[in-house]
Coordinates of C-alpha atoms and ligand atoms in Angstrom, one line a residue:
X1 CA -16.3 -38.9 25.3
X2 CA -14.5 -37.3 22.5
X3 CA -11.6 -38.0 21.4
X4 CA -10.1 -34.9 20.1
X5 CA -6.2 -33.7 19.9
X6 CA -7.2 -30.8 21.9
X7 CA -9.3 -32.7 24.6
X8 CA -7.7 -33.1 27.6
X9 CA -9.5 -30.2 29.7
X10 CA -12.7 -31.5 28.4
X11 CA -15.3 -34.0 30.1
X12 CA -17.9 -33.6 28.0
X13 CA -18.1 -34.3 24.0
X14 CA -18.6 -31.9 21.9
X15 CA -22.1 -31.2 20.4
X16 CA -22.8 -32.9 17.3
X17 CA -24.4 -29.5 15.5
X18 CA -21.4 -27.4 17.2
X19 CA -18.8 -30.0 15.3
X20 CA -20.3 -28.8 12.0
X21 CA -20.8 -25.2 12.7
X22 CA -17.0 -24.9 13.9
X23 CA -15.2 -27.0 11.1
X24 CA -13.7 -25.8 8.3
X25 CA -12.5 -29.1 6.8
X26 CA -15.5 -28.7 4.6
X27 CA -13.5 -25.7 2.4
X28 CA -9.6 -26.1 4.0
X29 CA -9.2 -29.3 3.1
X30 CA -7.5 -27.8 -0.3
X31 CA -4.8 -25.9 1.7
X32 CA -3.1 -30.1 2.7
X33 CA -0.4 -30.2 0.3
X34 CA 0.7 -26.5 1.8
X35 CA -0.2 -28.7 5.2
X36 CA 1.9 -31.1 4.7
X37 CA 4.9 -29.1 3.2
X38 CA 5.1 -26.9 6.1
X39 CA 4.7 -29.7 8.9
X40 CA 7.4 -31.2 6.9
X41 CA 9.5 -28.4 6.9
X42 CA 9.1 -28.2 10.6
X43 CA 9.7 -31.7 11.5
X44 CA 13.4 -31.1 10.1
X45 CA 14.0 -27.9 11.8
X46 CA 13.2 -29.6 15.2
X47 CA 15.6 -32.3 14.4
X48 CA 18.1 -29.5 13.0
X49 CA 18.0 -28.0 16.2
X50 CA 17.6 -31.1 18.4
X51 CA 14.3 -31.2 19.4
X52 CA 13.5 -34.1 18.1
X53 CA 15.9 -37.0 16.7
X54 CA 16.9 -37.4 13.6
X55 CA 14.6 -40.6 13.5
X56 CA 11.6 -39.4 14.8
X57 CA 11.6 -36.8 11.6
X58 CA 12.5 -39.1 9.2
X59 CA 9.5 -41.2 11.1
X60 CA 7.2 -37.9 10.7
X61 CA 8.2 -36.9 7.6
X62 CA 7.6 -40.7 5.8
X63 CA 4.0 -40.4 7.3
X64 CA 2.9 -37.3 6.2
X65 CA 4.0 -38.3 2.7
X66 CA 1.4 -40.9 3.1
X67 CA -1.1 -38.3 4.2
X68 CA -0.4 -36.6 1.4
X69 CA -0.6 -39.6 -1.2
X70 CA -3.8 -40.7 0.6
X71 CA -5.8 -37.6 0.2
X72 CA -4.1 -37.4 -3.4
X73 CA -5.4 -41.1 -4.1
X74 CA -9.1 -39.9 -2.3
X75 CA -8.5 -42.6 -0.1
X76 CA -8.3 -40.2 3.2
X77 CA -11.7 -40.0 5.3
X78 CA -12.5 -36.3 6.0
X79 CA -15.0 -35.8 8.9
X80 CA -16.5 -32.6 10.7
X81 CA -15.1 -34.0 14.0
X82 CA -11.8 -33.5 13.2
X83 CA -12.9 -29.6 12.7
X84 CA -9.9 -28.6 10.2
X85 CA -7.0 -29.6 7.7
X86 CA -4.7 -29.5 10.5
X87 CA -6.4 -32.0 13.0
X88 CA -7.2 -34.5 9.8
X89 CA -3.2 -34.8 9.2
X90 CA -2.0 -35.0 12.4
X91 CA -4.9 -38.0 13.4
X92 CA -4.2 -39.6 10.6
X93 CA -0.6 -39.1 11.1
X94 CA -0.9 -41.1 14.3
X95 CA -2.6 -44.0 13.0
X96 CA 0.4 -44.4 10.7
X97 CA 3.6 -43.6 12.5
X98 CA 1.7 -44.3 15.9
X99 CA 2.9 -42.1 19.2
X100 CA 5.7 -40.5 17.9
X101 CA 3.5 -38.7 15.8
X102 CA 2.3 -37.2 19.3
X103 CA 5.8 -34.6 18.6
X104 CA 4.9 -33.1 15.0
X105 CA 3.1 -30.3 17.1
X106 CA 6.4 -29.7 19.1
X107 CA 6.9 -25.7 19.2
X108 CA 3.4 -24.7 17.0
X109 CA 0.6 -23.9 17.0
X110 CA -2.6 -24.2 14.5
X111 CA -2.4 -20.2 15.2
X112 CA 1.3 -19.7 13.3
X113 CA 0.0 -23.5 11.1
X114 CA -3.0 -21.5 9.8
X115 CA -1.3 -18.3 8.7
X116 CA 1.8 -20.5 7.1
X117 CA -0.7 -22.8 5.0
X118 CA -2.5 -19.7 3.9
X119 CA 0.8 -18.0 2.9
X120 CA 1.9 -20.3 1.0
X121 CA -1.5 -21.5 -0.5
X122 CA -1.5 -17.5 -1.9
X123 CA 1.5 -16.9 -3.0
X124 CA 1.6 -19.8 -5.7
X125 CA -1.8 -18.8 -6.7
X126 CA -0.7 -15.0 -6.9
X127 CA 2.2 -16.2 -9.0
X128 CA -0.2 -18.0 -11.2
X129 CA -2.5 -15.3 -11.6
X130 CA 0.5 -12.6 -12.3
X131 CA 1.6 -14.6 -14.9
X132 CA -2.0 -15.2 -16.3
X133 CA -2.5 -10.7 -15.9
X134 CA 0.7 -11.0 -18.4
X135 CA -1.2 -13.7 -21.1
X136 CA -3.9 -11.6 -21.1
X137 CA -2.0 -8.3 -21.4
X138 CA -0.4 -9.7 -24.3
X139 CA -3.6 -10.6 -25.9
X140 CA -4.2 -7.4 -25.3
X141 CA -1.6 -5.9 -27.3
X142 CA -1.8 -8.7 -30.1
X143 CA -5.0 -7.0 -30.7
X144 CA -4.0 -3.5 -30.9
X145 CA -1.1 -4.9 -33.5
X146 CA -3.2 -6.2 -35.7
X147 CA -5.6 -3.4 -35.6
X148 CA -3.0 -0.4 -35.6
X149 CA -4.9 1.7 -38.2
X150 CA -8.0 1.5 -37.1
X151 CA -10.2 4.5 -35.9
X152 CA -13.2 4.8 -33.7
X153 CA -15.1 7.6 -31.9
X154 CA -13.4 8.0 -28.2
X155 CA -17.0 8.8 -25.7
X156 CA -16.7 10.8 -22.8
X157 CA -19.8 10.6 -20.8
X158 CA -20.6 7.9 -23.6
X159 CA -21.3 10.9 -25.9
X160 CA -18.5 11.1 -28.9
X161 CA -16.0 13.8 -28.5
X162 CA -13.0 12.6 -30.6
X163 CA -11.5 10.0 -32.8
X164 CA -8.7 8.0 -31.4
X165 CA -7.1 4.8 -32.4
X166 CA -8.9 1.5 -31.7
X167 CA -5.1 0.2 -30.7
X168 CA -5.2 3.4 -28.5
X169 CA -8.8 1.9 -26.3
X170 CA -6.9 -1.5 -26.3
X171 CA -3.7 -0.2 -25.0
X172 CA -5.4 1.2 -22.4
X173 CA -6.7 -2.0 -20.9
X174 CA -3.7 -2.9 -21.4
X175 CA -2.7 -0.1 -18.9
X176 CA -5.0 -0.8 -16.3
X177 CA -4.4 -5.1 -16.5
X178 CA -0.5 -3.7 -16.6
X179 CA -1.2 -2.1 -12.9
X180 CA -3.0 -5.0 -11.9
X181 CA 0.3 -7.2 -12.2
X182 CA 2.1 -4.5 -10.4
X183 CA -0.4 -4.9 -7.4
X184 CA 0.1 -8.6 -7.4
X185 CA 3.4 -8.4 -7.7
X186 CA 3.5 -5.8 -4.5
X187 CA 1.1 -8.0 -2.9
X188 CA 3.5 -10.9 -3.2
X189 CA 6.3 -9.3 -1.3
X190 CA 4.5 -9.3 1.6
X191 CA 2.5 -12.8 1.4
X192 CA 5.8 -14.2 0.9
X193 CA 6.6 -14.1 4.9
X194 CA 7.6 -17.0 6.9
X195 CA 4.8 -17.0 10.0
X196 CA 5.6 -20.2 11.3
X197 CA 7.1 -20.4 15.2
X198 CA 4.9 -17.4 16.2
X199 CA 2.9 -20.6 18.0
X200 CA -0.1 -19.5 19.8
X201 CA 0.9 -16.1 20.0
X202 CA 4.2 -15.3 21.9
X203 CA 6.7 -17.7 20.6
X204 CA 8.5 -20.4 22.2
X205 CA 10.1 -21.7 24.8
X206 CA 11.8 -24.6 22.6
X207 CA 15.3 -23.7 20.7
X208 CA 13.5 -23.5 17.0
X209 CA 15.2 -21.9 14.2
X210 CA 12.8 -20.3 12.3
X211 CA 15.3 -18.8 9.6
X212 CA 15.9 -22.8 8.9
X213 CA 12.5 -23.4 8.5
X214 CA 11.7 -20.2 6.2
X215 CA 15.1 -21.5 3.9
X216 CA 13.4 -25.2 3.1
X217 CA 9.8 -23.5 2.4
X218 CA 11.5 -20.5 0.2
X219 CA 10.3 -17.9 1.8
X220 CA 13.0 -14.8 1.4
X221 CA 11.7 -13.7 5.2
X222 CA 10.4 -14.5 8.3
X223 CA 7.6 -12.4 10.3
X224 CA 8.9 -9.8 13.0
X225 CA 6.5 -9.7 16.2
X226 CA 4.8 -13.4 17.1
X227 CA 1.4 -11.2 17.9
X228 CA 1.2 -9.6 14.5
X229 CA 1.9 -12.8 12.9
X230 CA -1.1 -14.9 14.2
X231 CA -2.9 -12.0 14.0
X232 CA -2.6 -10.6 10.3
X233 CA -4.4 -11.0 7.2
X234 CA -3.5 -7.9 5.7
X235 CA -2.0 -10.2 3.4
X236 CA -5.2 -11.8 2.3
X237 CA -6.8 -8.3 2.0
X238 CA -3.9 -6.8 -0.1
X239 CA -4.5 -9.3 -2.4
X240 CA -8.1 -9.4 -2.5
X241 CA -8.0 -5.5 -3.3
X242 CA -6.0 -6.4 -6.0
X243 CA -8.7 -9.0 -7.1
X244 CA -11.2 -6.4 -6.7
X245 CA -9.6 -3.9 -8.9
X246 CA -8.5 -6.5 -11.3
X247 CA -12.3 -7.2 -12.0
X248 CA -13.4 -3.9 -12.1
X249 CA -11.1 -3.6 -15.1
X250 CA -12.7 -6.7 -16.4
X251 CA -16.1 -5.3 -15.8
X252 CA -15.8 -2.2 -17.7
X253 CA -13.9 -3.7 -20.9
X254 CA -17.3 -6.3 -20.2
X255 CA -19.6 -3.3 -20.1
X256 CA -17.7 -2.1 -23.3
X257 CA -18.1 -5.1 -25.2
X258 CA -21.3 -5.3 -24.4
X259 CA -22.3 -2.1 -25.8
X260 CA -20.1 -2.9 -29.0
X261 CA -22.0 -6.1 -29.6
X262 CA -25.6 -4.4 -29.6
X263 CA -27.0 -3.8 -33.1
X264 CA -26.6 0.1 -31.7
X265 CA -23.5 -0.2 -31.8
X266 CA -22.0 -3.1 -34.0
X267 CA -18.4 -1.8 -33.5
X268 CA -17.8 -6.0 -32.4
X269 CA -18.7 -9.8 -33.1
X270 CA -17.7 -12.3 -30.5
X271 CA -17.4 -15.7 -31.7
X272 CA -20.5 -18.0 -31.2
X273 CA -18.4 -19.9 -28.9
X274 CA -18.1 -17.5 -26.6
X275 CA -21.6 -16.2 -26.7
X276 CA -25.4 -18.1 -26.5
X277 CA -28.6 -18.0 -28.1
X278 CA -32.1 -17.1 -26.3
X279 CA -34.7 -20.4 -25.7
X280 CA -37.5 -17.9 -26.8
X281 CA -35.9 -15.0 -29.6
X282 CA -34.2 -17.3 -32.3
X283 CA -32.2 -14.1 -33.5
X284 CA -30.4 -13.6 -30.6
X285 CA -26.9 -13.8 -29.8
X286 CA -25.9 -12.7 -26.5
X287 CA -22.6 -11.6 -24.8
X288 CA -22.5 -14.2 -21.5
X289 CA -19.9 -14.4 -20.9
X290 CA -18.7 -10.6 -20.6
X291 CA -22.2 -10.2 -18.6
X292 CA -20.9 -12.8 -16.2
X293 CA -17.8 -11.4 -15.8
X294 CA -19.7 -8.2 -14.9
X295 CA -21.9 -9.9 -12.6
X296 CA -18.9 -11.8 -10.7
X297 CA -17.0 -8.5 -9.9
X298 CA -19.7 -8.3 -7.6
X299 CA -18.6 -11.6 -5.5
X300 CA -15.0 -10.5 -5.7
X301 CA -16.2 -6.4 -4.1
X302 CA -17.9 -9.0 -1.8
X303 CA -15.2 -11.2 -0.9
X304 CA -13.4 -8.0 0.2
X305 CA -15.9 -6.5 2.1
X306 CA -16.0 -9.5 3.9
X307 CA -12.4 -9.9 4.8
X308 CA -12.5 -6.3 6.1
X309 CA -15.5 -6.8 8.4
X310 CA -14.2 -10.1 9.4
X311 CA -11.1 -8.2 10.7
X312 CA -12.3 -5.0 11.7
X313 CA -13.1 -5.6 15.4
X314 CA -10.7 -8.4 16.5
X315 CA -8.5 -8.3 19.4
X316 CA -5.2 -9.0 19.3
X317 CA -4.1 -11.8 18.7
X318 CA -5.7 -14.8 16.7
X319 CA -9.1 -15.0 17.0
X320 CA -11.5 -17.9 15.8
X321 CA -13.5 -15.6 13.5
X322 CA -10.4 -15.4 11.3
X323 CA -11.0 -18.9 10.0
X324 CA -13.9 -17.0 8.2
X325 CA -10.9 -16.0 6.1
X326 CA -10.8 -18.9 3.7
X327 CA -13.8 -19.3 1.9
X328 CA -13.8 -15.0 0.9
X329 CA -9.8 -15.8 0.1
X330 CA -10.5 -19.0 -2.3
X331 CA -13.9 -17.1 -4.3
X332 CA -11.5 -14.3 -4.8
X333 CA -8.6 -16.5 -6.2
X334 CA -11.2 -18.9 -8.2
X335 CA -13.1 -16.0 -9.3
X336 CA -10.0 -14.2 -10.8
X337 CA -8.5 -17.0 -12.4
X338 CA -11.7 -18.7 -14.2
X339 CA -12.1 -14.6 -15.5
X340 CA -8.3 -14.2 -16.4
X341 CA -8.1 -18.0 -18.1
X342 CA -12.1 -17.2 -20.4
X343 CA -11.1 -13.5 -21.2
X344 CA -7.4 -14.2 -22.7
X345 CA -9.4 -17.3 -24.9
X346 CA -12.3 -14.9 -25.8
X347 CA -9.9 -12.2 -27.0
X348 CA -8.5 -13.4 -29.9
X349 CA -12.0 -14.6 -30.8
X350 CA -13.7 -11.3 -31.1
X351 CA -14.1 -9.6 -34.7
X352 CA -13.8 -6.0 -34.6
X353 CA -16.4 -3.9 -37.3
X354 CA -13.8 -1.1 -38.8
X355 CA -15.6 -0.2 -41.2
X356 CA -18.2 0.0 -39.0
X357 CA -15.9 2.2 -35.9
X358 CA -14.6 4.4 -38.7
X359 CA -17.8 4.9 -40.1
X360 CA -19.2 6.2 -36.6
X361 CA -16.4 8.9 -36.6
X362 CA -18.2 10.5 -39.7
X363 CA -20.6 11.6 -37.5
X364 CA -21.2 13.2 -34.0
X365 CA -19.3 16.5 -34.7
X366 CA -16.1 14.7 -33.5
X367 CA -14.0 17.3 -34.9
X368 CA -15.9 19.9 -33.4
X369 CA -12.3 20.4 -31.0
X370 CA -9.9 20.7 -33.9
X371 CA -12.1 22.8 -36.1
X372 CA -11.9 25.6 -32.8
X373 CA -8.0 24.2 -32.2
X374 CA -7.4 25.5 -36.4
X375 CA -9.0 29.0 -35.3
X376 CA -6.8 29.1 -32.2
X377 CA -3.5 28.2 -33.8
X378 CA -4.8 31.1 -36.3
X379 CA -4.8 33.7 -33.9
X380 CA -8.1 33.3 -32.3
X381 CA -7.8 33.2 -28.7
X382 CA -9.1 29.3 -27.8
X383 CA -12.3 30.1 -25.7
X384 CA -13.3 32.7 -28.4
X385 CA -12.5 29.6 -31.1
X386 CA -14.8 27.3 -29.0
X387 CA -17.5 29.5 -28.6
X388 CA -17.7 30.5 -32.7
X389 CA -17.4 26.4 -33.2
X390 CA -20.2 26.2 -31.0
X391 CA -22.5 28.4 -33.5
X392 CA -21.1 26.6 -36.1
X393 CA -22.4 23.2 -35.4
X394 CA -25.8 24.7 -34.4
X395 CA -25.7 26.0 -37.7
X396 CA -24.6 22.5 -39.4
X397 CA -27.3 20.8 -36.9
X398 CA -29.9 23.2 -38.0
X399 CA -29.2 21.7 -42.1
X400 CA -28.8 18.1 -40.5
X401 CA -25.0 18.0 -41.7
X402 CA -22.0 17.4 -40.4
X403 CA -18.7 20.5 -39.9
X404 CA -17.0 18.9 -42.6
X405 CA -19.8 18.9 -44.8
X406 CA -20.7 22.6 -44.7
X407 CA -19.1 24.6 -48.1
X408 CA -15.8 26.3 -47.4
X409 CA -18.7 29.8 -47.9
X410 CA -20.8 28.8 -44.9
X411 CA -17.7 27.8 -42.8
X412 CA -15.9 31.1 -43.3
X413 CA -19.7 33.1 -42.1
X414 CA -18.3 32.1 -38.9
X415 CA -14.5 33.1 -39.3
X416 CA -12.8 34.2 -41.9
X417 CA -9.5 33.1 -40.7
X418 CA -11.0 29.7 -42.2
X419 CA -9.1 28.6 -45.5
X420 CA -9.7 25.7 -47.8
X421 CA -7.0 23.5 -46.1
X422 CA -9.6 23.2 -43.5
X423 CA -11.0 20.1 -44.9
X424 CA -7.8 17.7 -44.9
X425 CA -7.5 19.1 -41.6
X426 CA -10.5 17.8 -40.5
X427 CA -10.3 14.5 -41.7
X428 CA -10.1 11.5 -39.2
X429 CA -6.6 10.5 -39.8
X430 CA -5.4 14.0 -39.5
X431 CA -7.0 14.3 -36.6
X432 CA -6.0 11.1 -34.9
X433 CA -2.1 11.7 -36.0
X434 CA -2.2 15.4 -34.9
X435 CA -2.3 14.1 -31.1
X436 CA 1.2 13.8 -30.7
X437 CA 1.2 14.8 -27.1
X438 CA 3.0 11.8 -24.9
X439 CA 0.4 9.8 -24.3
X440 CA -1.8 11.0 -26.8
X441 CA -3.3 8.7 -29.9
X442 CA -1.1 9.6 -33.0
X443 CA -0.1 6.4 -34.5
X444 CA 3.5 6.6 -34.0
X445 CA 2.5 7.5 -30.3
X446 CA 0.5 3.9 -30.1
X447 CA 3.1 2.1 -32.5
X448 CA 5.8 3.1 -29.8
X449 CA 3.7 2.0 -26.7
X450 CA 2.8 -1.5 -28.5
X451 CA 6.8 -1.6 -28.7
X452 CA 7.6 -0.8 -25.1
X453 CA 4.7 -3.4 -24.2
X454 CA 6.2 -5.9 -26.0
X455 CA 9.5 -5.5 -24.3
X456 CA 8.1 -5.1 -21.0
X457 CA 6.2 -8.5 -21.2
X458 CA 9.5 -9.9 -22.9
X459 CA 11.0 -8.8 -20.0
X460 CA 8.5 -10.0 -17.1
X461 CA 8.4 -13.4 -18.9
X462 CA 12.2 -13.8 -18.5
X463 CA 11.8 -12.6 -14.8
X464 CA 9.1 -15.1 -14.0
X465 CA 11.0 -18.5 -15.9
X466 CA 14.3 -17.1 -13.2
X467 CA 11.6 -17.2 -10.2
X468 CA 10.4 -20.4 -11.2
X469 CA 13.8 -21.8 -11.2
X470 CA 14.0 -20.8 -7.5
X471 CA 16.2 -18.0 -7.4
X472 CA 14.7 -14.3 -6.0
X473 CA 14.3 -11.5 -8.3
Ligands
LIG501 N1 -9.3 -23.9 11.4 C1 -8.7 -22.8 12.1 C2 -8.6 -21.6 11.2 O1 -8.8 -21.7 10.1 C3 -7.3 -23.2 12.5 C4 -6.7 -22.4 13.6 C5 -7.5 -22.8 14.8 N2 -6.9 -22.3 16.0 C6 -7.5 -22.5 17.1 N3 -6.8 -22.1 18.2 N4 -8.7 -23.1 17.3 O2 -8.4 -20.5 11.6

């Protein structure tokens, strides 16, 4: 007969192959220190409130301690029987403090346990990974400081239409990662809720204080309806979204560098220790780890879809599927981090060609735009600008040359309104600094968005040291 916390009802043991289909301890095991904290936490609200003596708490309390420095030794026995984190700590909790252990679960349930042990699990990892989004943003804009000068072709539809700044394609990861932190961030304000007290699902009868409880755990709020609360992962998915996004942006700036590493390219050379060699071609050198990065977006799109299918059909309130939650939740987190912590080391490590970039501008009619932009500041109405442009460059195609490389003679065949100042206005730089437009690539437009980065992450940094020092933003 079994001899389970839950087994009263039962006269027969459980099946042997059913014990490891419906444990978890396998991948929860890594939520005991949040375990342990929050039965903690709730020991000394039920003596705060009287449900249990002082003495029995201080009793509960020094035995989960010893839980916790058992598992933290390796010296705790973990065993599919025992289905889940919260049944190994509690058994174990009764060997050492014996029956008074029996009132830990006094007013709980592993319903409002669960959702408090993932709560708190997430939010110190969201807080890790929002501060790792700001390392890597300001690797980010290291690079675009060092670099501030440099021109390269901008694509659309991977053709070249214009020169921009190669700070200017930097700062704009920096953009998106910049987002990224903002979703964390938003994410966080509502992980950071106090679930614990919900119990099974409608509260309980015994006088808890859950305020009390959410005051020794941190948490700036506790949950509203005891239903929703067992019941709700949005949490989980909100952040996983995040993820999801979050390594799109890694998968593109991947893709990019990629591209940029191919002999076609050779705008970029990543270090050899961040790349490896081929067992077969000794000449190659090839770019892993962004093509891993890539490739794990995919489990991160697929830890999401998960979640969302997981939840999709469930009843009110908790339902066992939801323990599904975990292993999606802790891929995404793992994923994201291991990403964050190789692409902020690999950044700094990667050589960017500029001769190379601002050799590429030279050619692919890339100022195709600002030769028809000349005729339209001129007079010409624009679309009558972009069409003679557009016989232009047949023209130059036709001689294998470039706009700028067609005599000031041919040039004016196709306008007349073209002078010989046409030439310094097509040049890269001019071209580049000419975008003035907010948010456009002129230097001093890029030097001034490096600045307000800088202060931003100044900023965030100072934030983050006044969190960690327990106070709320
Ligand atoms: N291991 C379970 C989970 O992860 C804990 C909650 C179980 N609750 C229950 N009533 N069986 O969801």
């Amino acid at each position: 007969m079994s001899d389970k916390l839950w087994s009263g009802r039962f006269s027969e043991g459980t099946d042997t192959l059913v014990e490891g289909f419906t444990a978890s301890i396998g991948y929860d095991r890594r939520l005991y220190t949040w375990d342990i904290e929050g039965s903690v936490a709730h020991c000394r609200m039920l003596a705060k409130t009287g449900v249990i003596t002082a003495e029995e708490a201080a009793e509960l309390v020094r035995g989960l301690e010893q839980v916790r420095r058992e598992i933290e030794a390796g010296a705790f026995a973990f065993d599919d029987s025992l289905e889940d984190i919260h049944m190994h700590v509690e058994s174990r909790l009764l060997e050492i403090v014996g029956k008074v252990a029996q009132k830990l679960h006094t007013g709980r349930s592993r319903n409002d346990q669960v959702a408090l042990d993932i709560r708190m699990y997430l939010r110190a990892e969201t807080r890790v990974i929002i501060e790792a989004v700001g390392r890597l943003r300001s690797a980010l804009v290291s690079l675009a400081e060092t670099h501030l000068g440099a021109v390269l072709p901008g694509y659309t539809h991977l053709q070249r239409a214009q020169p921009v700044l190669l700070s200017h394609h930097l700062m704009a990861y920096y953009e998106m990662f910049t987002r990224d932190g903002e979703r964390f961030r938003d994410a966080l304000s509502r992980i950071d809720v106090m679930p614990l007290g919900a119990a099974a699902l409608a509260g309980t009868t015994y006088p808890i204080d859950r305020e009390y409880t959410a005051r020794q755990l941190d948490f700036p709020r506790i949950s509203e309806n005891s239903m929703d609360t067992v019941g709700d992962r949005d949490f989980a998915l909100e952040f996983t979204a995040a993820a999801a996004i979050c390594m799109m942006h890694f998968s593109r700036l991947s893709e990019e560098l990629i591209l940029w590493s191919s002999v076609e390219f050779g705008f970029v050379e990543i270090a050899d220790a961040f790349t490896t060699g081929s067992s077969i071609m000794p000449q190659k050198k090839n770019p892993d780890v962004c093509e891993l990065v890539r490739g794990k977006t995919g489990r991160v799109y697929g830890d999401l879809m998960t979640l969302l299918t997981l939840m999709k059909s469930l009843p009110m309130a908790y339902n066992r599927d939801m323990q599904e939650d975990k292993e999606p939740l802790f891929d995404a987190v793992d994923t994201l981090k291991m990403t964050l912590a190789v692409y902020t080391r690999m950044l700094p490590n990667i050589t960017f060609k500029t001769d190379a970039m601002a050799r590429a501008t030279h050619t692919g009619f890339l100022n195709a735009t600002d030769l028809a932009d000349y005729l339209a500041t001129r007079g010409m109405p624009f679309r009558e600008a972009h069409h003679v442009v557009g016989k232009a460059v047949g023209f130059a195609l036709g001689r294998g040359k470039e706009l700028h490389e067609l005599s000031l003679a041919e040039l004016r065949t196709f306008s007349d309104r073209i002078e010989s100042d046409i030439f310094s206005f097509l040049g890269v730089r001019e071209m580049v600094d000419r975008r003035k437009s907010a948010g456009g690539t002129a230097t001093e437009n890029v030097r001034s968005a490096i600045l307000k980065a800088r202060r931003t992450l100044a900023r965030e940094s100072a934030n983050e040291d006044r969190i960690k020092s327990g106070e709320h933003p």
